[in-house]
Amino acid sequence: MKSISLVIAIFLMAASNISFAENRIAKAELPAPVRNAMVSHSTGATIVGYATDTENGKVEYEMQLMVNGHTKDVTFDPQGNLLEVEEQVQ
């Protein structure tokens, strides 16, 4: 029984260092280069929200959009460089 408790404790400590979800943030919390880059990528879309996440030890900023009835997530680094575009397909 002690070994099971130890395994659970180790798992919980390891899991606490892993980011499973993005953290929602306000537009005002975005770095200026990211806000500026997001303007050109949101033309014609409805902005749903903003989030920050850490991937491989690096901070990323995401903008969630609705475009023509489907979702689109656009991810940037802190300098405003485009990293990834995820778009729902039907």
PDB file of N, CA and C in Angstrom:
ATOM      1  N   MET A   1       0.818  -1.197   0.000  1.00  0.00           N
ATOM      2  CA  MET A   1       0.000   0.000   0.000  1.00  0.00           C
ATOM      3  C   MET A   1       0.861   1.260   0.000  1.00  0.00           C
ATOM      4  N   LYS A   2       2.006   1.208   0.719  1.00  0.00           N
ATOM      5  CA  LYS A   2       2.886   2.364   0.742  1.00  0.00           C
ATOM      6  C   LYS A   2       3.462   2.635  -0.638  1.00  0.00           C
ATOM      7  N   SER A   3       3.767   1.575  -1.391  1.00  0.00           N
ATOM      8  CA  SER A   3       4.351   1.763  -2.718  1.00  0.00           C
ATOM      9  C   SER A   3       3.341   2.410  -3.668  1.00  0.00           C
ATOM     10  N   ILE A   4       2.064   2.073  -3.543  1.00  0.00           N
ATOM     11  CA  ILE A   4       1.031   2.692  -4.371  1.00  0.00           C
ATOM     12  C   ILE A   4       0.917   4.172  -4.032  1.00  0.00           C
ATOM     13  N   SER A   5       0.942   4.507  -2.758  1.00  0.00           N
ATOM     14  CA  SER A   5       0.874   5.905  -2.347  1.00  0.00           C
ATOM     15  C   SER A   5       2.072   6.685  -2.862  1.00  0.00           C
ATOM     16  N   LEU A   6       3.240   6.067  -2.841  1.00  0.00           N
ATOM     17  CA  LEU A   6       4.446   6.716  -3.334  1.00  0.00           C
ATOM     18  C   LEU A   6       4.349   6.962  -4.832  1.00  0.00           C
ATOM     19  N   VAL A   7       3.858   5.992  -5.579  1.00  0.00           N
ATOM     20  CA  VAL A   7       3.701   6.140  -7.027  1.00  0.00           C
ATOM     21  C   VAL A   7       2.717   7.261  -7.338  1.00  0.00           C
ATOM     22  N   ILE A   8       1.616   7.314  -6.616  1.00  0.00           N
ATOM     23  CA  ILE A   8       0.619   8.371  -6.819  1.00  0.00           C
ATOM     24  C   ILE A   8       1.223   9.732  -6.502  1.00  0.00           C
ATOM     25  N   ALA A   9       1.965   9.822  -5.426  1.00  0.00           N
ATOM     26  CA  ALA A   9       2.587  11.088  -5.036  1.00  0.00           C
ATOM     27  C   ALA A   9       3.576  11.557  -6.099  1.00  0.00           C
ATOM     28  N   ILE A  10       4.380  10.652  -6.633  1.00  0.00           N
ATOM     29  CA  ILE A  10       5.345  11.007  -7.675  1.00  0.00           C
ATOM     30  C   ILE A  10       4.615  11.462  -8.937  1.00  0.00           C
ATOM     31  N   PHE A  11       3.565  10.765  -9.305  1.00  0.00           N
ATOM     32  CA  PHE A  11       2.789  11.137 -10.478  1.00  0.00           C
ATOM     33  C   PHE A  11       2.192  12.532 -10.318  1.00  0.00           C
ATOM     34  N   LEU A  12       1.629  12.825  -9.161  1.00  0.00           N
ATOM     35  CA  LEU A  12       1.018  14.134  -8.925  1.00  0.00           C
ATOM     36  C   LEU A  12       2.051  15.253  -8.971  1.00  0.00           C
ATOM     37  N   MET A  13       3.235  15.004  -8.443  1.00  0.00           N
ATOM     38  CA  MET A  13       4.284  16.022  -8.482  1.00  0.00           C
ATOM     39  C   MET A  13       4.725  16.266  -9.927  1.00  0.00           C
ATOM     40  N   ALA A  14       4.852  15.219 -10.709  1.00  0.00           N
ATOM     41  CA  ALA A  14       5.262  15.367 -12.113  1.00  0.00           C
ATOM     42  C   ALA A  14       4.172  16.073 -12.911  1.00  0.00           C
ATOM     43  N   ALA A  15       2.936  15.711 -12.671  1.00  0.00           N
ATOM     44  CA  ALA A  15       1.816  16.297 -13.404  1.00  0.00           C
ATOM     45  C   ALA A  15       1.650  17.777 -13.094  1.00  0.00           C
ATOM     46  N   SER A  16       2.039  18.200 -11.914  1.00  0.00           N
ATOM     47  CA  SER A  16       1.891  19.609 -11.561  1.00  0.00           C
ATOM     48  C   SER A  16       2.837  20.491 -12.368  1.00  0.00           C
ATOM     49  N   ASN A  17       3.876  19.920 -12.968  1.00  0.00           N
ATOM     50  CA  ASN A  17       4.820  20.680 -13.787  1.00  0.00           C
ATOM     51  C   ASN A  17       4.454  20.680 -15.262  1.00  0.00           C
ATOM     52  N   ILE A  18       3.379  20.002 -15.649  1.00  0.00           N
ATOM     53  CA  ILE A  18       2.966  19.901 -17.038  1.00  0.00           C
ATOM     54  C   ILE A  18       1.737  20.773 -17.251  1.00  0.00           C
ATOM     55  N   SER A  19       1.741  21.559 -18.322  1.00  0.00           N
ATOM     56  CA  SER A  19       0.601  22.403 -18.649  1.00  0.00           C
ATOM     57  C   SER A  19      -0.365  21.622 -19.531  1.00  0.00           C
ATOM     58  N   PHE A  20      -1.562  21.361 -19.027  1.00  0.00           N
ATOM     59  CA  PHE A  20      -2.562  20.631 -19.788  1.00  0.00           C
ATOM     60  C   PHE A  20      -3.534  21.567 -20.501  1.00  0.00           C
ATOM     61  N   ALA A  21      -3.599  22.814 -20.099  1.00  0.00           N
ATOM     62  CA  ALA A  21      -4.567  23.727 -20.681  1.00  0.00           C
ATOM     63  C   ALA A  21      -3.982  25.123 -20.768  1.00  0.00           C
ATOM     64  N   GLU A  22      -4.562  25.863 -21.673  1.00  0.00           N
ATOM     65  CA  GLU A  22      -4.157  27.245 -21.826  1.00  0.00           C
ATOM     66  C   GLU A  22      -4.780  28.077 -20.713  1.00  0.00           C
ATOM     67  N   ASN A  23      -4.156  29.208 -20.428  1.00  0.00           N
ATOM     68  CA  ASN A  23      -4.692  30.141 -19.447  1.00  0.00           C
ATOM     69  C   ASN A  23      -5.299  31.318 -20.187  1.00  0.00           C
ATOM     70  N   ARG A  24      -6.600  31.523 -20.018  1.00  0.00           N
ATOM     71  CA  ARG A  24      -7.283  32.640 -20.669  1.00  0.00           C
ATOM     72  C   ARG A  24      -6.737  33.947 -20.115  1.00  0.00           C
ATOM     73  N   ILE A  25      -6.521  34.921 -20.997  1.00  0.00           N
ATOM     74  CA  ILE A  25      -6.035  36.232 -20.581  1.00  0.00           C
ATOM     75  C   ILE A  25      -6.818  37.319 -21.324  1.00  0.00           C
ATOM     76  N   ALA A  26      -6.689  38.550 -20.846  1.00  0.00           N
ATOM     77  CA  ALA A  26      -7.311  39.698 -21.506  1.00  0.00           C
ATOM     78  C   ALA A  26      -6.374  40.232 -22.583  1.00  0.00           C
ATOM     79  N   LYS A  27      -6.940  40.918 -23.573  1.00  0.00           N
ATOM     80  CA  LYS A  27      -6.140  41.488 -24.660  1.00  0.00           C
ATOM     81  C   LYS A  27      -5.056  42.412 -24.105  1.00  0.00           C
ATOM     82  N   ALA A  28      -5.371  43.146 -23.046  1.00  0.00           N
ATOM     83  CA  ALA A  28      -4.411  44.087 -22.457  1.00  0.00           C
ATOM     84  C   ALA A  28      -3.177  43.386 -21.894  1.00  0.00           C
ATOM     85  N   GLU A  29      -3.269  42.086 -21.626  1.00  0.00           N
ATOM     86  CA  GLU A  29      -2.146  41.329 -21.083  1.00  0.00           C
ATOM     87  C   GLU A  29      -1.177  40.834 -22.167  1.00  0.00           C
ATOM     88  N   LEU A  30      -1.545  40.986 -23.423  1.00  0.00           N
ATOM     89  CA  LEU A  30      -0.686  40.543 -24.526  1.00  0.00           C
ATOM     90  C   LEU A  30       0.455  41.531 -24.728  1.00  0.00           C
ATOM     91  N   PRO A  31       1.653  41.050 -25.034  1.00  0.00           N
ATOM     92  CA  PRO A  31       2.751  41.958 -25.373  1.00  0.00           C
ATOM     93  C   PRO A  31       2.389  42.742 -26.647  1.00  0.00           C
ATOM     94  N   ALA A  32       2.849  43.973 -26.758  1.00  0.00           N
ATOM     95  CA  ALA A  32       2.532  44.828 -27.908  1.00  0.00           C
ATOM     96  C   ALA A  32       2.846  44.167 -29.256  1.00  0.00           C
ATOM     97  N   PRO A  33       3.998  43.499 -29.423  1.00  0.00           N
ATOM     98  CA  PRO A  33       4.260  42.863 -30.726  1.00  0.00           C
ATOM     99  C   PRO A  33       3.229  41.779 -31.076  1.00  0.00           C
ATOM    100  N   VAL A  34       2.732  41.089 -30.066  1.00  0.00           N
ATOM    101  CA  VAL A  34       1.720  40.049 -30.294  1.00  0.00           C
ATOM    102  C   VAL A  34       0.394  40.698 -30.681  1.00  0.00           C
ATOM    103  N   ARG A  35      -0.010  41.738 -29.950  1.00  0.00           N
ATOM    104  CA  ARG A  35      -1.255  42.453 -30.292  1.00  0.00           C
ATOM    105  C   ARG A  35      -1.199  42.961 -31.729  1.00  0.00           C
ATOM    106  N   ASN A  36      -0.068  43.551 -32.117  1.00  0.00           N
ATOM    107  CA  ASN A  36       0.072  44.088 -33.478  1.00  0.00           C
ATOM    108  C   ASN A  36      -0.017  42.986 -34.523  1.00  0.00           C
ATOM    109  N   ALA A  37       0.615  41.864 -34.280  1.00  0.00           N
ATOM    110  CA  ALA A  37       0.578  40.743 -35.225  1.00  0.00           C
ATOM    111  C   ALA A  37      -0.821  40.152 -35.334  1.00  0.00           C
ATOM    112  N   MET A  38      -1.552  40.147 -34.239  1.00  0.00           N
ATOM    113  CA  MET A  38      -2.889  39.561 -34.238  1.00  0.00           C
ATOM    114  C   MET A  38      -3.865  40.358 -35.091  1.00  0.00           C
ATOM    115  N   VAL A  39      -3.632  41.654 -35.238  1.00  0.00           N
ATOM    116  CA  VAL A  39      -4.532  42.492 -36.032  1.00  0.00           C
ATOM    117  C   VAL A  39      -4.655  41.964 -37.455  1.00  0.00           C
ATOM    118  N   SER A  40      -3.538  41.673 -38.094  1.00  0.00           N
ATOM    119  CA  SER A  40      -3.580  41.230 -39.491  1.00  0.00           C
ATOM    120  C   SER A  40      -4.163  39.826 -39.641  1.00  0.00           C
ATOM    121  N   HIS A  41      -4.109  39.028 -38.588  1.00  0.00           N
ATOM    122  CA  HIS A  41      -4.612  37.647 -38.669  1.00  0.00           C
ATOM    123  C   HIS A  41      -6.068  37.516 -38.236  1.00  0.00           C
ATOM    124  N   SER A  42      -6.678  38.619 -37.807  1.00  0.00           N
ATOM    125  CA  SER A  42      -8.069  38.539 -37.351  1.00  0.00           C
ATOM    126  C   SER A  42      -9.031  39.273 -38.279  1.00  0.00           C
ATOM    127  N   THR A  43      -8.543  39.780 -39.398  1.00  0.00           N
ATOM    128  CA  THR A  43      -9.387  40.500 -40.347  1.00  0.00           C
ATOM    129  C   THR A  43     -10.527  39.608 -40.832  1.00  0.00           C
ATOM    130  N   GLY A  44     -11.752  40.097 -40.704  1.00  0.00           N
ATOM    131  CA  GLY A  44     -12.922  39.359 -41.152  1.00  0.00           C
ATOM    132  C   GLY A  44     -13.395  38.274 -40.207  1.00  0.00           C
ATOM    133  N   ALA A  45     -12.768  38.158 -39.046  1.00  0.00           N
ATOM    134  CA  ALA A  45     -13.132  37.122 -38.072  1.00  0.00           C
ATOM    135  C   ALA A  45     -13.680  37.766 -36.800  1.00  0.00           C
ATOM    136  N   THR A  46     -14.357  36.964 -35.998  1.00  0.00           N
ATOM    137  CA  THR A  46     -14.805  37.385 -34.676  1.00  0.00           C
ATOM    138  C   THR A  46     -13.824  36.825 -33.658  1.00  0.00           C
ATOM    139  N   ILE A  47     -13.246  37.708 -32.847  1.00  0.00           N
ATOM    140  CA  ILE A  47     -12.304  37.260 -31.826  1.00  0.00           C
ATOM    141  C   ILE A  47     -13.096  36.702 -30.648  1.00  0.00           C
ATOM    142  N   VAL A  48     -12.809  35.446 -30.319  1.00  0.00           N
ATOM    143  CA  VAL A  48     -13.487  34.757 -29.224  1.00  0.00           C
ATOM    144  C   VAL A  48     -12.729  34.967 -27.917  1.00  0.00           C
ATOM    145  N   GLY A  49     -11.395  34.965 -27.979  1.00  0.00           N
ATOM    146  CA  GLY A  49     -10.623  35.149 -26.763  1.00  0.00           C
ATOM    147  C   GLY A  49      -9.135  35.008 -27.005  1.00  0.00           C
ATOM    148  N   TYR A  50      -8.394  35.173 -25.903  1.00  0.00           N
ATOM    149  CA  TYR A  50      -6.936  35.109 -25.930  1.00  0.00           C
ATOM    150  C   TYR A  50      -6.477  34.157 -24.831  1.00  0.00           C
ATOM    151  N   ALA A  51      -5.337  33.537 -25.049  1.00  0.00           N
ATOM    152  CA  ALA A  51      -4.798  32.616 -24.053  1.00  0.00           C
ATOM    153  C   ALA A  51      -3.278  32.632 -24.122  1.00  0.00           C
ATOM    154  N   THR A  52      -2.666  32.170 -23.055  1.00  0.00           N
ATOM    155  CA  THR A  52      -1.222  31.977 -23.035  1.00  0.00           C
ATOM    156  C   THR A  52      -0.954  30.553 -22.591  1.00  0.00           C
ATOM    157  N   ASP A  53       0.139  30.014 -23.067  1.00  0.00           N
ATOM    158  CA  ASP A  53       0.498  28.639 -22.749  1.00  0.00           C
ATOM    159  C   ASP A  53       2.018  28.524 -22.810  1.00  0.00           C
ATOM    160  N   THR A  54       2.554  27.497 -22.202  1.00  0.00           N
ATOM    161  CA  THR A  54       3.984  27.234 -22.274  1.00  0.00           C
ATOM    162  C   THR A  54       4.194  25.896 -22.958  1.00  0.00           C
ATOM    163  N   GLU A  55       4.911  25.918 -24.066  1.00  0.00           N
ATOM    164  CA  GLU A  55       5.223  24.705 -24.827  1.00  0.00           C
ATOM    165  C   GLU A  55       6.729  24.535 -24.844  1.00  0.00           C
ATOM    166  N   ASN A  56       7.201  23.405 -24.380  1.00  0.00           N
ATOM    167  CA  ASN A  56       8.639  23.122 -24.347  1.00  0.00           C
ATOM    168  C   ASN A  56       9.422  24.240 -23.658  1.00  0.00           C
ATOM    169  N   GLY A  57       8.836  24.782 -22.596  1.00  0.00           N
ATOM    170  CA  GLY A  57       9.496  25.818 -21.812  1.00  0.00           C
ATOM    171  C   GLY A  57       9.423  27.214 -22.405  1.00  0.00           C
ATOM    172  N   LYS A  58       8.686  27.384 -23.515  1.00  0.00           N
ATOM    173  CA  LYS A  58       8.577  28.685 -24.172  1.00  0.00           C
ATOM    174  C   LYS A  58       7.139  29.185 -24.119  1.00  0.00           C
ATOM    175  N   VAL A  59       6.987  30.472 -23.799  1.00  0.00           N
ATOM    176  CA  VAL A  59       5.662  31.085 -23.714  1.00  0.00           C
ATOM    177  C   VAL A  59       5.109  31.320 -25.114  1.00  0.00           C
ATOM    178  N   GLU A  60       3.833  30.993 -25.287  1.00  0.00           N
ATOM    179  CA  GLU A  60       3.125  31.236 -26.541  1.00  0.00           C
ATOM    180  C   GLU A  60       1.821  31.959 -26.246  1.00  0.00           C
ATOM    181  N   TYR A  61       1.362  32.741 -27.216  1.00  0.00           N
ATOM    182  CA  TYR A  61       0.105  33.472 -27.084  1.00  0.00           C
ATOM    183  C   TYR A  61      -0.828  33.033 -28.203  1.00  0.00           C
ATOM    184  N   GLU A  62      -2.074  32.756 -27.837  1.00  0.00           N
ATOM    185  CA  GLU A  62      -3.037  32.242 -28.808  1.00  0.00           C
ATOM    186  C   GLU A  62      -4.257  33.148 -28.878  1.00  0.00           C
ATOM    187  N   MET A  63      -4.755  33.324 -30.093  1.00  0.00           N
ATOM    188  CA  MET A  63      -5.985  34.056 -30.326  1.00  0.00           C
ATOM    189  C   MET A  63      -6.993  33.054 -30.888  1.00  0.00           C
ATOM    190  N   GLN A  64      -8.161  32.978 -30.248  1.00  0.00           N
ATOM    191  CA  GLN A  64      -9.208  32.088 -30.735  1.00  0.00           C
ATOM    192  C   GLN A  64     -10.194  32.920 -31.549  1.00  0.00           C
ATOM    193  N   LEU A  65     -10.499  32.433 -32.750  1.00  0.00           N
ATOM    194  CA  LEU A  65     -11.366  33.153 -33.676  1.00  0.00           C
ATOM    195  C   LEU A  65     -12.532  32.292 -34.140  1.00  0.00           C
ATOM    196  N   MET A  66     -13.580  32.960 -34.623  1.00  0.00           N
ATOM    197  CA  MET A  66     -14.654  32.311 -35.374  1.00  0.00           C
ATOM    198  C   MET A  66     -14.613  32.915 -36.771  1.00  0.00           C
ATOM    199  N   VAL A  67     -14.481  32.046 -37.783  1.00  0.00           N
ATOM    200  CA  VAL A  67     -14.402  32.490 -39.170  1.00  0.00           C
ATOM    201  C   VAL A  67     -15.417  31.695 -39.979  1.00  0.00           C
ATOM    202  N   ASN A  68     -16.394  32.380 -40.518  1.00  0.00           N
ATOM    203  CA  ASN A  68     -17.422  31.721 -41.342  1.00  0.00           C
ATOM    204  C   ASN A  68     -18.024  30.500 -40.649  1.00  0.00           C
ATOM    205  N   GLY A  69     -18.275  30.604 -39.358  1.00  0.00           N
ATOM    206  CA  GLY A  69     -18.932  29.534 -38.615  1.00  0.00           C
ATOM    207  C   GLY A  69     -18.028  28.423 -38.106  1.00  0.00           C
ATOM    208  N   HIS A  70     -16.728  28.536 -38.277  1.00  0.00           N
ATOM    209  CA  HIS A  70     -15.829  27.514 -37.741  1.00  0.00           C
ATOM    210  C   HIS A  70     -14.709  28.178 -36.938  1.00  0.00           C
ATOM    211  N   THR A  71     -14.035  27.373 -36.118  1.00  0.00           N
ATOM    212  CA  THR A  71     -12.999  27.914 -35.234  1.00  0.00           C
ATOM    213  C   THR A  71     -11.643  27.964 -35.918  1.00  0.00           C
ATOM    214  N   LYS A  72     -10.852  28.932 -35.454  1.00  0.00           N
ATOM    215  CA  LYS A  72      -9.486  29.087 -35.946  1.00  0.00           C
ATOM    216  C   LYS A  72      -8.648  29.601 -34.779  1.00  0.00           C
ATOM    217  N   ASP A  73      -7.565  28.930 -34.462  1.00  0.00           N
ATOM    218  CA  ASP A  73      -6.651  29.338 -33.394  1.00  0.00           C
ATOM    219  C   ASP A  73      -5.326  29.721 -34.037  1.00  0.00           C
ATOM    220  N   VAL A  74      -4.825  30.906 -33.675  1.00  0.00           N
ATOM    221  CA  VAL A  74      -3.573  31.409 -34.234  1.00  0.00           C
ATOM    222  C   VAL A  74      -2.612  31.634 -33.073  1.00  0.00           C
ATOM    223  N   THR A  75      -1.409  31.065 -33.170  1.00  0.00           N
ATOM    224  CA  THR A  75      -0.442  31.095 -32.074  1.00  0.00           C
ATOM    225  C   THR A  75       0.802  31.886 -32.474  1.00  0.00           C
ATOM    226  N   PHE A  76       1.285  32.708 -31.518  1.00  0.00           N
ATOM    227  CA  PHE A  76       2.445  33.581 -31.730  1.00  0.00           C
ATOM    228  C   PHE A  76       3.446  33.416 -30.598  1.00  0.00           C
ATOM    229  N   ASP A  77       4.705  33.735 -30.893  1.00  0.00           N
ATOM    230  CA  ASP A  77       5.705  33.809 -29.825  1.00  0.00           C
ATOM    231  C   ASP A  77       5.649  35.225 -29.232  1.00  0.00           C
ATOM    232  N   PRO A  78       6.376  35.506 -28.151  1.00  0.00           N
ATOM    233  CA  PRO A  78       6.308  36.827 -27.505  1.00  0.00           C
ATOM    234  C   PRO A  78       6.754  37.991 -28.400  1.00  0.00           C
ATOM    235  N   GLN A  79       7.497  37.711 -29.475  1.00  0.00           N
ATOM    236  CA  GLN A  79       7.936  38.767 -30.382  1.00  0.00           C
ATOM    237  C   GLN A  79       6.930  39.031 -31.503  1.00  0.00           C
ATOM    238  N   GLY A  80       5.823  38.272 -31.512  1.00  0.00           N
ATOM    239  CA  GLY A  80       4.790  38.457 -32.525  1.00  0.00           C
ATOM    240  C   GLY A  80       4.979  37.616 -33.770  1.00  0.00           C
ATOM    241  N   ASN A  81       5.906  36.683 -33.737  1.00  0.00           N
ATOM    242  CA  ASN A  81       6.117  35.785 -34.882  1.00  0.00           C
ATOM    243  C   ASN A  81       5.050  34.693 -34.893  1.00  0.00           C
ATOM    244  N   LEU A  82       4.487  34.438 -36.059  1.00  0.00           N
ATOM    245  CA  LEU A  82       3.477  33.404 -36.203  1.00  0.00           C
ATOM    246  C   LEU A  82       4.099  32.030 -36.031  1.00  0.00           C
ATOM    247  N   LEU A  83       3.520  31.229 -35.132  1.00  0.00           N
ATOM    248  CA  LEU A  83       4.022  29.878 -34.884  1.00  0.00           C
ATOM    249  C   LEU A  83       3.138  28.799 -35.494  1.00  0.00           C
ATOM    250  N   GLU A  84       1.808  29.018 -35.402  1.00  0.00           N
ATOM    251  CA  GLU A  84       0.905  27.946 -35.812  1.00  0.00           C
ATOM    252  C   GLU A  84      -0.480  28.492 -36.069  1.00  0.00           C
ATOM    253  N   VAL A  85      -1.174  27.880 -37.037  1.00  0.00           N
ATOM    254  CA  VAL A  85      -2.579  28.165 -37.305  1.00  0.00           C
ATOM    255  C   VAL A  85      -3.326  26.835 -37.290  1.00  0.00           C
ATOM    256  N   GLU A  86      -4.322  26.740 -36.434  1.00  0.00           N
ATOM    257  CA  GLU A  86      -5.179  25.546 -36.372  1.00  0.00           C
ATOM    258  C   GLU A  86      -6.562  25.982 -36.802  1.00  0.00           C
ATOM    259  N   GLU A  87      -7.093  25.335 -37.838  1.00  0.00           N
ATOM    260  CA  GLU A  87      -8.393  25.732 -38.349  1.00  0.00           C
ATOM    261  C   GLU A  87      -9.292  24.502 -38.478  1.00  0.00           C
ATOM    262  N   GLN A  88     -10.512  24.653 -37.990  1.00  0.00           N
ATOM    263  CA  GLN A  88     -11.489  23.570 -38.082  1.00  0.00           C
ATOM    264  C   GLN A  88     -11.892  23.382 -39.538  1.00  0.00           C
ATOM    265  N   VAL A  89     -11.944  22.134 -39.955  1.00  0.00           N
ATOM    266  CA  VAL A  89     -12.423  21.822 -41.292  1.00  0.00           C
ATOM    267  C   VAL A  89     -13.689  21.000 -41.175  1.00  0.00           C
ATOM    268  N   GLN A  90     -14.550  21.166 -42.145  1.00  0.00           N
ATOM    269  CA  GLN A  90     -15.830  20.448 -42.063  1.00  0.00           C
ATOM    270  C   GLN A  90     -15.928  19.341 -43.055  1.00  0.00           C
TER     271      GLN A  90
END
